[in-house]
Protein backbone atom coordinates (compact mmCIF):
# COMPACT_ATOMS: atom_id res chain seq x y z
CA GLY A 1 24.79 -20.50 16.46
CA GLY A 2 24.82 -18.15 13.49
CA SER A 3 27.06 -15.70 11.70
CA GLY A 4 27.06 -12.70 9.38
CA SER A 5 29.49 -10.24 7.84
CA VAL A 6 29.62 -6.57 6.96
CA ALA A 7 32.08 -4.54 4.88
CA PHE A 8 32.33 -0.78 4.40
CA GLN A 9 34.74 1.98 3.46
CA PHE A 10 35.35 5.42 4.88
CA PRO A 11 34.42 8.30 2.56
CA PRO A 12 37.10 10.40 0.85
CA GLY A 13 38.41 13.49 2.62
CA VAL A 14 38.69 11.90 6.04
CA VAL A 15 41.27 13.38 8.38
CA ASP A 16 44.14 10.93 8.75
CA GLY A 17 44.05 9.13 12.06
CA SER A 18 40.42 10.02 12.82
CA GLN A 19 38.93 6.78 11.57
CA ARG A 20 37.57 4.41 14.15
CA VAL A 21 34.74 1.94 14.45
CA SER A 22 32.61 1.16 17.48
CA VAL A 23 30.87 -2.17 17.94
CA THR A 24 27.97 -2.40 20.37
CA ALA A 25 25.99 -5.38 21.58
CA VAL A 26 22.87 -5.57 23.70
CA GLY A 27 20.53 -8.43 24.49
CA ASP A 28 17.39 -6.48 23.71
CA LEU A 29 16.25 -4.84 20.48
CA LEU A 30 15.08 -1.77 22.39
CA GLY A 31 18.38 -1.60 24.26
CA PRO A 32 19.93 1.23 22.19
CA SER A 33 16.85 3.40 22.78
CA ILE A 34 16.92 2.65 26.50
CA SER A 35 20.65 3.35 26.69
CA GLY A 36 20.11 6.69 24.95
CA LEU A 37 17.24 7.77 27.19
CA ASP A 38 19.11 10.85 28.37
CA SER A 39 19.56 11.91 24.75
CA LEU A 40 16.01 11.04 23.72
CA VAL A 41 14.36 12.74 26.69
CA GLN A 42 15.84 15.95 28.04
CA MET A 43 14.67 18.59 30.49
CA PRO A 44 11.44 20.08 29.09
CA TYR A 45 11.64 23.52 27.53
CA GLY A 46 10.20 25.57 24.71
CA CYS A 47 6.71 25.92 23.29
CA GLY A 48 3.86 23.44 23.54
CA GLU A 49 5.15 21.50 20.55
CA GLN A 50 8.80 21.39 21.59
CA ASN A 51 7.86 20.32 25.11
CA MET A 52 6.29 17.14 23.75
CA ILE A 53 9.59 16.21 22.11
CA HIS A 54 10.99 15.59 25.58
CA PHE A 55 7.86 14.10 27.09
CA ALA A 56 6.68 11.38 24.73
CA PRO A 57 9.51 8.88 24.10
CA ASN A 58 10.11 7.78 27.69
CA ILE A 59 6.48 6.62 28.03
CA TYR A 60 7.20 3.69 25.74
CA VAL A 61 10.52 2.92 27.36
CA LEU A 62 8.74 2.60 30.72
CA ARG A 63 5.91 0.57 29.21
CA TYR A 64 8.35 -1.74 27.50
CA LEU A 65 10.50 -2.35 30.55
CA SER A 66 7.41 -2.85 32.71
CA ALA A 67 6.13 -5.48 30.27
CA ARG A 68 9.53 -7.20 30.35
CA GLY A 69 9.63 -7.08 34.15
CA SER A 70 13.05 -5.42 34.02
CA LEU A 71 12.36 -1.83 35.04
CA ASP A 72 15.40 -0.38 36.80
CA PRO A 73 14.37 1.90 39.72
CA VAL A 74 16.98 4.53 38.87
CA LEU A 75 15.89 4.68 35.24
CA GLN A 76 12.24 4.73 36.27
CA ASN A 77 12.72 7.64 38.67
CA ARG A 78 14.63 9.66 36.09
CA ALA A 79 12.03 9.10 33.39
CA ILE A 80 9.16 9.92 35.74
CA ASP A 81 10.92 13.11 36.80
CA TYR A 82 11.16 14.17 33.15
CA MET A 83 7.50 13.35 32.60
CA LEU A 84 6.34 15.30 35.66
CA LYS A 85 8.22 18.40 34.53
CA GLY A 86 6.95 17.98 30.99
CA TYR A 87 3.37 17.60 32.18
CA GLU A 88 3.53 20.71 34.36
CA GLN A 89 5.03 22.68 31.50
CA GLN A 90 2.44 21.43 29.00
CA LEU A 91 -0.45 22.63 31.17
CA SER A 92 0.66 26.21 30.50
CA TYR A 93 -0.14 25.65 26.82
CA GLN A 94 -3.69 24.40 27.34
CA ARG A 95 -6.26 26.97 26.29
CA ALA A 96 -9.47 27.82 28.14
CA ASP A 97 -11.50 25.69 25.69
CA GLY A 98 -9.45 22.59 26.52
CA SER A 99 -7.30 22.53 23.39
CA PHE A 100 -3.53 22.79 23.17
CA SER A 101 -1.43 25.01 20.93
CA ALA A 102 2.19 26.04 20.63
CA PHE A 103 1.73 29.16 22.79
CA GLY A 104 -1.58 28.54 24.55
CA GLN A 105 -3.82 31.58 24.97
CA GLN A 106 -1.51 33.68 22.79
CA ASP A 107 -2.61 31.71 19.72
CA SER A 108 -5.87 32.40 17.93
CA SER A 109 -6.96 28.76 18.10
CA GLY A 110 -5.93 25.39 19.41
CA SER A 111 -4.44 22.75 17.14
CA THR A 112 -6.36 19.54 16.45
CA TRP A 113 -3.20 17.56 15.81
CA LEU A 114 -1.31 18.85 18.85
CA THR A 115 -4.33 18.36 21.12
CA ALA A 116 -4.69 14.77 19.92
CA PHE A 117 -0.96 14.17 20.39
CA VAL A 118 -1.00 15.58 23.92
CA LEU A 119 -4.15 13.61 24.80
CA ARG A 120 -2.55 10.36 23.63
CA CYS A 121 0.61 10.97 25.62
CA LEU A 122 -1.15 12.05 28.82
CA LEU A 123 -3.47 9.05 28.73
CA GLN A 124 -0.52 6.71 28.29
CA ALA A 125 1.46 8.45 31.04
CA ARG A 126 -1.22 8.01 33.71
CA PRO A 127 0.41 4.95 35.35
CA TRP A 128 3.36 7.17 36.32
CA VAL A 129 2.01 10.74 36.35
CA GLY A 130 -1.05 11.99 38.21
CA VAL A 131 -2.86 13.56 35.26
CA ASP A 132 -5.89 15.70 36.11
CA GLY A 133 -8.98 14.09 34.60
CA ARG A 134 -10.41 17.52 33.76
CA VAL A 135 -7.45 18.16 31.46
CA LEU A 136 -8.16 14.94 29.57
CA LYS A 137 -11.92 15.41 29.35
CA SER A 138 -11.73 19.00 28.13
CA ALA A 139 -9.17 18.09 25.47
CA ALA A 140 -11.31 15.17 24.26
CA ALA A 141 -14.45 17.34 24.20
CA TRP A 142 -12.67 19.98 22.12
CA LEU A 143 -11.45 17.33 19.67
CA ALA A 144 -14.99 16.00 19.28
CA ALA A 145 -16.21 19.52 18.50
CA GLN A 146 -13.75 19.84 15.58
CA GLN A 147 -15.53 17.18 13.54
CA ALA A 148 -17.08 18.31 10.27
CA ALA A 149 -20.49 17.17 9.04
CA GLY A 150 -19.06 14.29 7.01
CA GLY A 151 -17.10 12.88 9.94
CA ALA A 152 -13.67 14.23 8.99
CA ALA A 153 -11.58 16.11 11.55
CA ALA A 154 -10.88 19.79 10.90
CA GLU A 155 -7.71 21.69 11.81
CA PRO A 156 -8.44 25.29 12.90
CA GLY A 157 -4.96 25.85 14.28
CA THR A 158 -1.42 25.68 12.99
CA VAL A 159 1.56 23.45 13.73
CA ILE A 160 4.83 25.38 13.74
CA HIS A 161 7.15 22.39 13.92
CA SER A 162 5.60 20.35 11.12
CA GLU A 163 8.35 17.73 11.47
CA LEU A 164 6.64 16.62 14.69
CA GLN A 165 3.72 15.34 12.64
CA GLY A 166 5.74 12.76 10.77
CA GLY A 167 3.80 12.00 7.59
CA LEU A 168 0.43 13.55 8.47
CA ASP A 169 -0.82 14.62 5.07
CA GLY A 170 -4.54 15.37 4.92
CA PRO A 171 -8.04 14.86 6.37
CA VAL A 172 -7.85 11.05 6.27
CA SER A 173 -4.68 10.83 8.35
CA LEU A 174 -5.78 13.63 10.71
CA THR A 175 -9.17 11.98 11.29
CA ALA A 176 -7.50 8.62 11.89
CA TYR A 177 -5.01 10.22 14.27
CA VAL A 178 -7.77 11.86 16.33
CA LEU A 179 -9.70 8.58 16.41
CA VAL A 180 -6.61 6.76 17.64
CA ALA A 181 -6.21 9.33 20.42
CA LEU A 182 -9.81 8.74 21.52
CA LEU A 183 -9.73 4.94 21.25
CA GLU A 184 -6.29 3.81 22.44
CA ASP A 185 -7.27 4.24 26.08
CA GLY A 186 -10.73 3.45 27.42
CA TYR A 187 -10.66 6.34 29.91
CA ILE A 188 -12.39 8.85 27.63
CA ARG A 189 -15.10 6.39 26.61
CA VAL A 190 -15.90 5.54 30.22
CA SER A 191 -15.20 8.85 31.99
CA GLY A 192 -15.87 11.44 29.29
CA SER A 193 -18.18 14.34 30.04
CA ASP A 194 -20.69 13.27 27.35
CA PRO A 195 -20.57 9.53 26.50
CA VAL A 196 -23.42 9.84 23.98
CA LEU A 197 -21.64 12.61 22.06
CA TYR A 198 -18.40 10.64 22.26
CA ALA A 199 -20.01 7.55 20.74
CA SER A 200 -21.66 9.63 18.03
CA ARG A 201 -18.41 11.34 17.05
CA VAL A 202 -16.50 8.06 16.99
CA THR A 203 -19.18 6.41 14.87
CA SER A 204 -19.18 9.32 12.43
CA ALA A 205 -15.38 9.34 12.13
CA LEU A 206 -15.35 5.57 11.68
CA ALA A 207 -17.93 5.76 8.89
CA TYR A 208 -15.85 8.44 7.16
CA LEU A 209 -12.68 6.34 7.32
CA GLU A 210 -14.45 3.18 6.14
CA ALA A 211 -15.88 5.08 3.18
CA ARG A 212 -12.49 6.50 2.28
CA LEU A 213 -11.00 3.00 2.44
CA VAL A 214 -13.55 1.83 -0.14
CA GLN A 215 -12.73 4.81 -2.35
CA GLY A 216 -9.03 4.05 -2.07
CA VAL A 217 -6.27 5.69 -0.05
CA SER A 218 -3.18 6.50 -2.09
CA SER A 219 -0.91 7.61 0.74
CA ASN A 220 0.76 4.71 2.52
CA TYR A 221 1.09 6.76 5.69
CA SER A 222 -2.63 7.59 5.69
CA LEU A 223 -3.46 3.94 5.05
CA SER A 224 -1.26 2.92 7.98
CA LEU A 225 -2.99 5.33 10.37
CA LEU A 226 -6.42 4.41 9.00
CA SER A 227 -5.67 0.71 9.43
CA TYR A 228 -4.58 1.23 13.03
CA ALA A 229 -7.65 3.34 13.86
CA LEU A 230 -10.02 0.74 12.35
CA ALA A 231 -8.29 -2.01 14.33
CA LEU A 232 -8.71 -0.10 17.60
CA ALA A 233 -12.38 0.50 16.80
CA GLY A 234 -12.96 -3.19 16.07
CA SER A 235 -14.20 -2.37 12.58
CA PRO A 236 -14.82 -5.31 10.22
CA ALA A 237 -12.99 -3.25 7.60
CA SER A 238 -9.74 -3.44 9.55
CA HIS A 239 -8.89 -6.79 7.96
CA ALA A 240 -9.21 -5.35 4.45
CA ALA A 241 -7.18 -2.29 5.44
CA LEU A 242 -4.40 -4.47 6.82
CA ASN A 243 -4.38 -6.60 3.67
CA HIS A 244 -4.04 -3.44 1.56
CA LEU A 245 -1.17 -2.30 3.75
CA ILE A 246 0.68 -5.62 3.68
CA GLY A 247 0.16 -5.74 -0.09
CA ARG A 248 2.15 -2.52 -0.41
CA ALA A 249 5.01 -3.79 1.74
CA ASP A 250 8.35 -4.88 0.38
CA LEU A 251 9.73 -7.89 2.19
CA ARG A 252 13.37 -8.50 1.43
CA GLY A 253 15.22 -10.79 3.79
CA THR A 254 15.07 -8.98 7.12
CA PHE A 255 13.54 -5.81 5.72
CA ILE A 256 9.95 -4.68 5.59
CA SER A 257 9.31 -1.27 4.14
CA SER A 258 7.04 0.61 1.80
CA LYS A 259 7.59 0.26 -1.91
CA SER A 260 7.48 4.03 -2.24
CA ARG A 261 9.95 6.31 -0.46
CA ARG A 262 8.75 9.90 -0.30
CA GLY A 263 10.59 11.04 2.78
CA ARG A 264 12.32 9.33 5.63
CA SER A 265 9.72 10.21 8.24
CA ARG A 266 6.98 8.41 6.38
CA TYR A 267 9.45 5.65 5.52
CA VAL A 268 9.89 4.86 9.22
CA SER A 269 6.36 5.59 10.40
CA ARG A 270 4.52 3.37 7.92
CA PRO A 271 6.11 0.08 9.03
CA ALA A 272 5.85 1.19 12.67
CA LEU A 273 2.13 1.86 12.36
CA SER A 274 1.72 -1.42 10.51
CA LEU A 275 3.38 -3.23 13.41
CA CYS A 276 1.10 -1.40 15.88
CA GLU A 277 -1.92 -2.47 13.86
CA GLN A 278 -0.74 -6.06 13.72
CA THR A 279 -0.51 -6.18 17.52
CA ALA A 280 -3.81 -4.34 18.07
CA SER A 281 -6.17 -6.32 15.84
CA ARG A 282 -7.22 -9.93 15.70
CA PRO A 283 -6.43 -10.14 11.96
CA GLY A 284 -2.99 -8.74 12.70
CA ARG A 285 -2.38 -11.23 15.49
CA ARG A 286 -3.11 -14.09 13.09
CA LEU A 287 -0.22 -13.02 10.90
CA THR A 288 2.87 -15.14 11.15
CA LEU A 289 5.28 -14.21 13.90
CA ALA A 290 7.97 -14.08 11.23
CA CYS A 291 6.15 -11.25 9.43
CA ARG A 292 5.93 -9.21 12.61
CA ARG A 293 9.58 -9.94 13.34
CA HIS A 294 10.49 -8.52 9.93
CA GLY A 295 8.92 -5.20 10.89
CA ASN A 296 10.40 -5.29 14.37
CA LEU A 297 13.92 -5.94 13.09
CA TRP A 298 13.66 -3.38 10.29
CA LEU A 299 12.59 -0.66 12.72
CA SER A 300 15.46 -1.54 15.02
CA GLN A 301 17.88 -1.05 12.13
CA GLN A 302 16.63 2.47 11.36
CA ARG A 303 17.67 4.00 14.69
CA ASN A 304 20.35 6.63 14.90
CA HIS A 305 23.34 6.22 17.23
CA LEU A 306 21.39 7.83 20.11
CA GLY A 307 18.55 5.31 19.88
CA GLY A 308 16.05 7.70 18.29
CA TYR A 309 14.70 8.31 14.80
CA GLY A 310 14.51 11.12 12.28
CA SER A 311 11.62 13.00 13.88
CA THR A 312 9.70 13.08 17.14
CA GLN A 313 6.73 11.34 15.57
CA ASP A 314 9.02 8.66 14.13
CA THR A 315 10.56 8.08 17.55
CA VAL A 316 7.19 7.96 19.32
CA VAL A 317 5.53 5.64 16.81
CA ALA A 318 8.56 3.36 16.43
CA LEU A 319 9.08 2.98 20.19
CA GLN A 320 5.37 2.30 20.64
CA ALA A 321 5.50 -0.39 17.95
CA LEU A 322 8.61 -2.02 19.37
CA SER A 323 7.24 -2.00 22.92
CA ALA A 324 3.84 -3.36 21.81
CA PHE A 325 5.53 -6.16 19.88
CA ALA A 326 7.74 -7.05 22.84
CA ALA A 327 4.75 -7.20 25.19
CA LEU A 328 2.87 -9.44 22.74
CA GLN A 329 5.82 -11.72 22.04
CA GLY A 330 6.98 -12.03 25.62
CA SER A 331 10.61 -12.53 26.51
CA GLU A 332 13.01 -15.40 26.75
CA PRO A 333 16.27 -15.28 28.70
CA SER A 334 19.38 -14.91 26.58
CA ASP A 335 22.67 -16.67 27.18
CA LEU A 336 24.95 -15.85 24.26
CA ASP A 337 28.63 -15.59 23.44
CA VAL A 338 29.18 -13.24 20.48
CA THR A 339 32.51 -12.60 18.76
CA VAL A 340 33.57 -10.05 16.14
CA THR A 341 36.50 -10.58 13.78
CA ASN A 342 38.28 -8.14 11.46
CA GLY A 343 39.44 -9.68 8.22
CA ASP A 344 42.39 -11.96 8.90
CA SER A 345 43.23 -10.32 12.24
CA GLY A 346 41.23 -12.80 14.22
CA VAL A 347 38.88 -12.01 17.09
CA ILE A 348 38.90 -8.32 18.01
CA ALA A 349 35.85 -8.20 20.27
CA SER A 350 33.75 -10.59 22.28
CA PHE A 351 30.56 -10.11 24.25
CA HIS A 352 28.75 -12.31 26.72
CA ILE A 353 25.04 -11.60 27.09
CA ASN A 354 22.82 -13.17 29.73
CA HIS A 355 19.75 -12.36 31.81
CA ASN A 356 21.80 -10.21 34.19
CA ASN A 357 23.20 -7.80 31.58
CA PHE A 358 20.84 -8.07 28.60
CA LEU A 359 19.87 -4.37 28.91
CA LEU A 360 23.49 -3.23 29.23
CA LEU A 361 24.78 -1.66 26.01
CA GLN A 362 28.30 -3.11 25.70
CA SER A 363 30.67 -1.24 23.39
CA GLN A 364 34.24 -1.54 22.09
CA CYS A 365 36.14 0.79 19.72
CA PHE A 366 38.82 0.06 17.11
CA CYS A 367 41.08 2.23 14.99
CA CYS A 368 41.00 0.01 11.93
CA PHE A 369 38.13 -2.03 10.62
CA VAL A 370 37.81 -3.26 7.04
CA THR A 371 35.69 -6.40 6.83
CA GLY A 372 33.84 -7.63 9.87
CA SER A 373 32.46 -11.04 10.67
CA VAL A 374 30.05 -11.73 13.52
CA ARG A 375 29.61 -15.19 14.94
CA VAL A 376 27.43 -16.54 17.72
CA LEU A 377 29.50 -19.36 19.12
CA THR A 378 27.19 -20.80 21.72
CA GLY A 379 23.95 -20.14 23.49
CA SER A 380 20.35 -19.21 22.81
CA GLY A 381 18.22 -16.09 22.71
CA SER A 382 18.48 -12.87 20.73
CA ALA A 383 20.75 -9.84 20.66
CA ALA A 384 21.25 -6.65 18.65
CA LEU A 385 24.71 -5.90 17.30
CA SER A 386 25.60 -2.64 15.56
CA LEU A 387 28.69 -1.11 13.98
CA ALA A 388 29.18 2.66 13.70
CA ARG A 389 31.82 4.67 11.86
CA HIS A 390 33.46 7.66 13.53
CA LEU A 391 35.53 10.06 11.45
CA GLY A 392 36.72 13.63 11.07
CA LEU A 393 36.38 15.53 7.80
CA ASN A 394 38.57 18.29 6.47
CA GLU A 395 37.03 21.75 6.36
CA THR A 396 35.03 22.56 3.28
CA GLY A 397 35.56 25.53 1.02
CA MET A 398 33.03 28.30 0.51
CA VAL A 399 29.50 27.14 1.35
CA LEU A 400 26.19 28.67 0.25
CA MET A 401 23.21 28.32 2.57
CA GLU A 402 19.72 29.11 1.28
CA VAL A 403 17.09 30.11 3.85
CA GLY A 404 13.45 29.99 2.81
CA LEU A 405 11.23 32.86 3.96
CA LEU A 406 7.61 32.68 5.01
CA SER A 407 5.11 34.32 2.72
CA GLY A 408 4.96 38.06 3.37
CA PHE A 409 8.31 38.19 5.18
CA SER A 410 11.61 39.69 4.06
CA ALA A 411 15.16 39.40 5.38
CA ARG A 412 16.79 42.23 7.37
CA LEU A 413 20.29 42.27 5.94
CA ASP A 414 21.45 44.88 8.43
CA LEU A 415 20.90 42.42 11.29
CA VAL A 416 23.29 39.80 9.89
CA PRO A 417 26.87 40.41 11.14
CA LEU A 418 29.49 39.93 8.44
CA ASP A 419 32.52 39.74 10.74
CA GLY A 420 32.28 36.02 11.49
CA ALA A 421 31.56 32.93 9.43
CA VAL A 422 29.01 34.77 7.24
CA LYS A 423 30.83 36.79 4.57
CA ARG A 424 27.99 37.88 2.32
CA VAL A 425 24.19 37.89 2.26
CA GLU A 426 21.97 38.18 -0.80
CA THR A 427 18.20 38.23 -1.06
CA GLU A 428 16.04 36.71 -3.74
CA PRO A 429 12.24 36.41 -3.92
CA GLY A 430 11.19 34.14 -1.07
CA ARG A 431 14.67 33.37 0.21
CA ALA A 432 17.98 34.65 1.53
CA VAL A 433 21.39 33.32 0.49
CA LEU A 434 24.27 33.31 2.98
CA TYR A 435 27.90 32.82 1.93
CA LEU A 436 29.96 31.01 4.58
CA ASP A 437 33.74 30.71 4.67
CA SER A 438 33.58 27.03 5.53
CA VAL A 439 31.63 24.44 7.47
CA SER A 440 33.37 21.86 9.62
């Protein structure tokens, strides 16, 4: 058995009577993401970038449940239906040269990053979706053609929704990302249209990344991607890259994170990529199971209430890391009795978790919760327990919203109606300022 406690307060300005706390328990660390599948993966729509938001996450849910031997037929059919629709929609954004872009033939060029992202997802979706091999081969051939003389990947296109990229921040991370797309699945190596060219491009990209590792990589996100790419390639330098990455980690109790925080997307993606690398390489597999569990637990704690993360790339990378770790670790049946107490009020919630319901997200809500104590009375196995605050806030006063403008663009003030929430609009160089009555 074991126990733990948590205490928190509601912020000021809460509407009286709106405070409540929900306690959830599930016998699987990926359970919240599985439970929120409908929220993570919706009916595909939008441009070639937006469509991937709704395509990618369920791949790892299916892979994870398949590895655990607990794939529910209803859940499987729903996820596959989403993937089929997403795949059909994505084909409309493939250009004649094999690349992908936000609007397909309407764009002046394909995007290296988006093409690599789509290629990764389609390769990983093949067990459930009948992906046309010509789509994969043409995308891989186009990616190979974007390599510069020194081995780095070039980006001739643009990415509209930059938040999809997570922490992608330069030629090192882009080259590593393309290499990962080409190496994660052996299909391109075996079935590509030009195996000799493929091998040459991979060798050149690998040499570029190994040289950059020697020179030093300042960005933790780039180092994470580079480390993962080297591990997939079987490079002798992957051990050194992993050691550099672990040396930058901050292990505190159950937390593993980067020592530098320059944005939440990179904050989540770095440990996730590190966990992927640890499960992909022999050096990583020799690390203690406890170290990998630190990363696994920390990633589980960063999820939002829907089971996802701050960006699409965060969600994709984190779910991939969690599913890869679960497949490597294997599973053990849980048989647990968990209780939750509230201060001196005694037991306010109890959960029983076993092999029959370990994927079921059990939840109970309470109107008052001050100091909580969690205790595992009997049993063995593992479970994830979370507490969430729910509250209503009073309306704010006047709110100013600043909207940044793209270079060369100006705001059309006559198109902004002033008879609703917006009461005034002002323009300044490079931005527009909207005055709102209130925001609730």
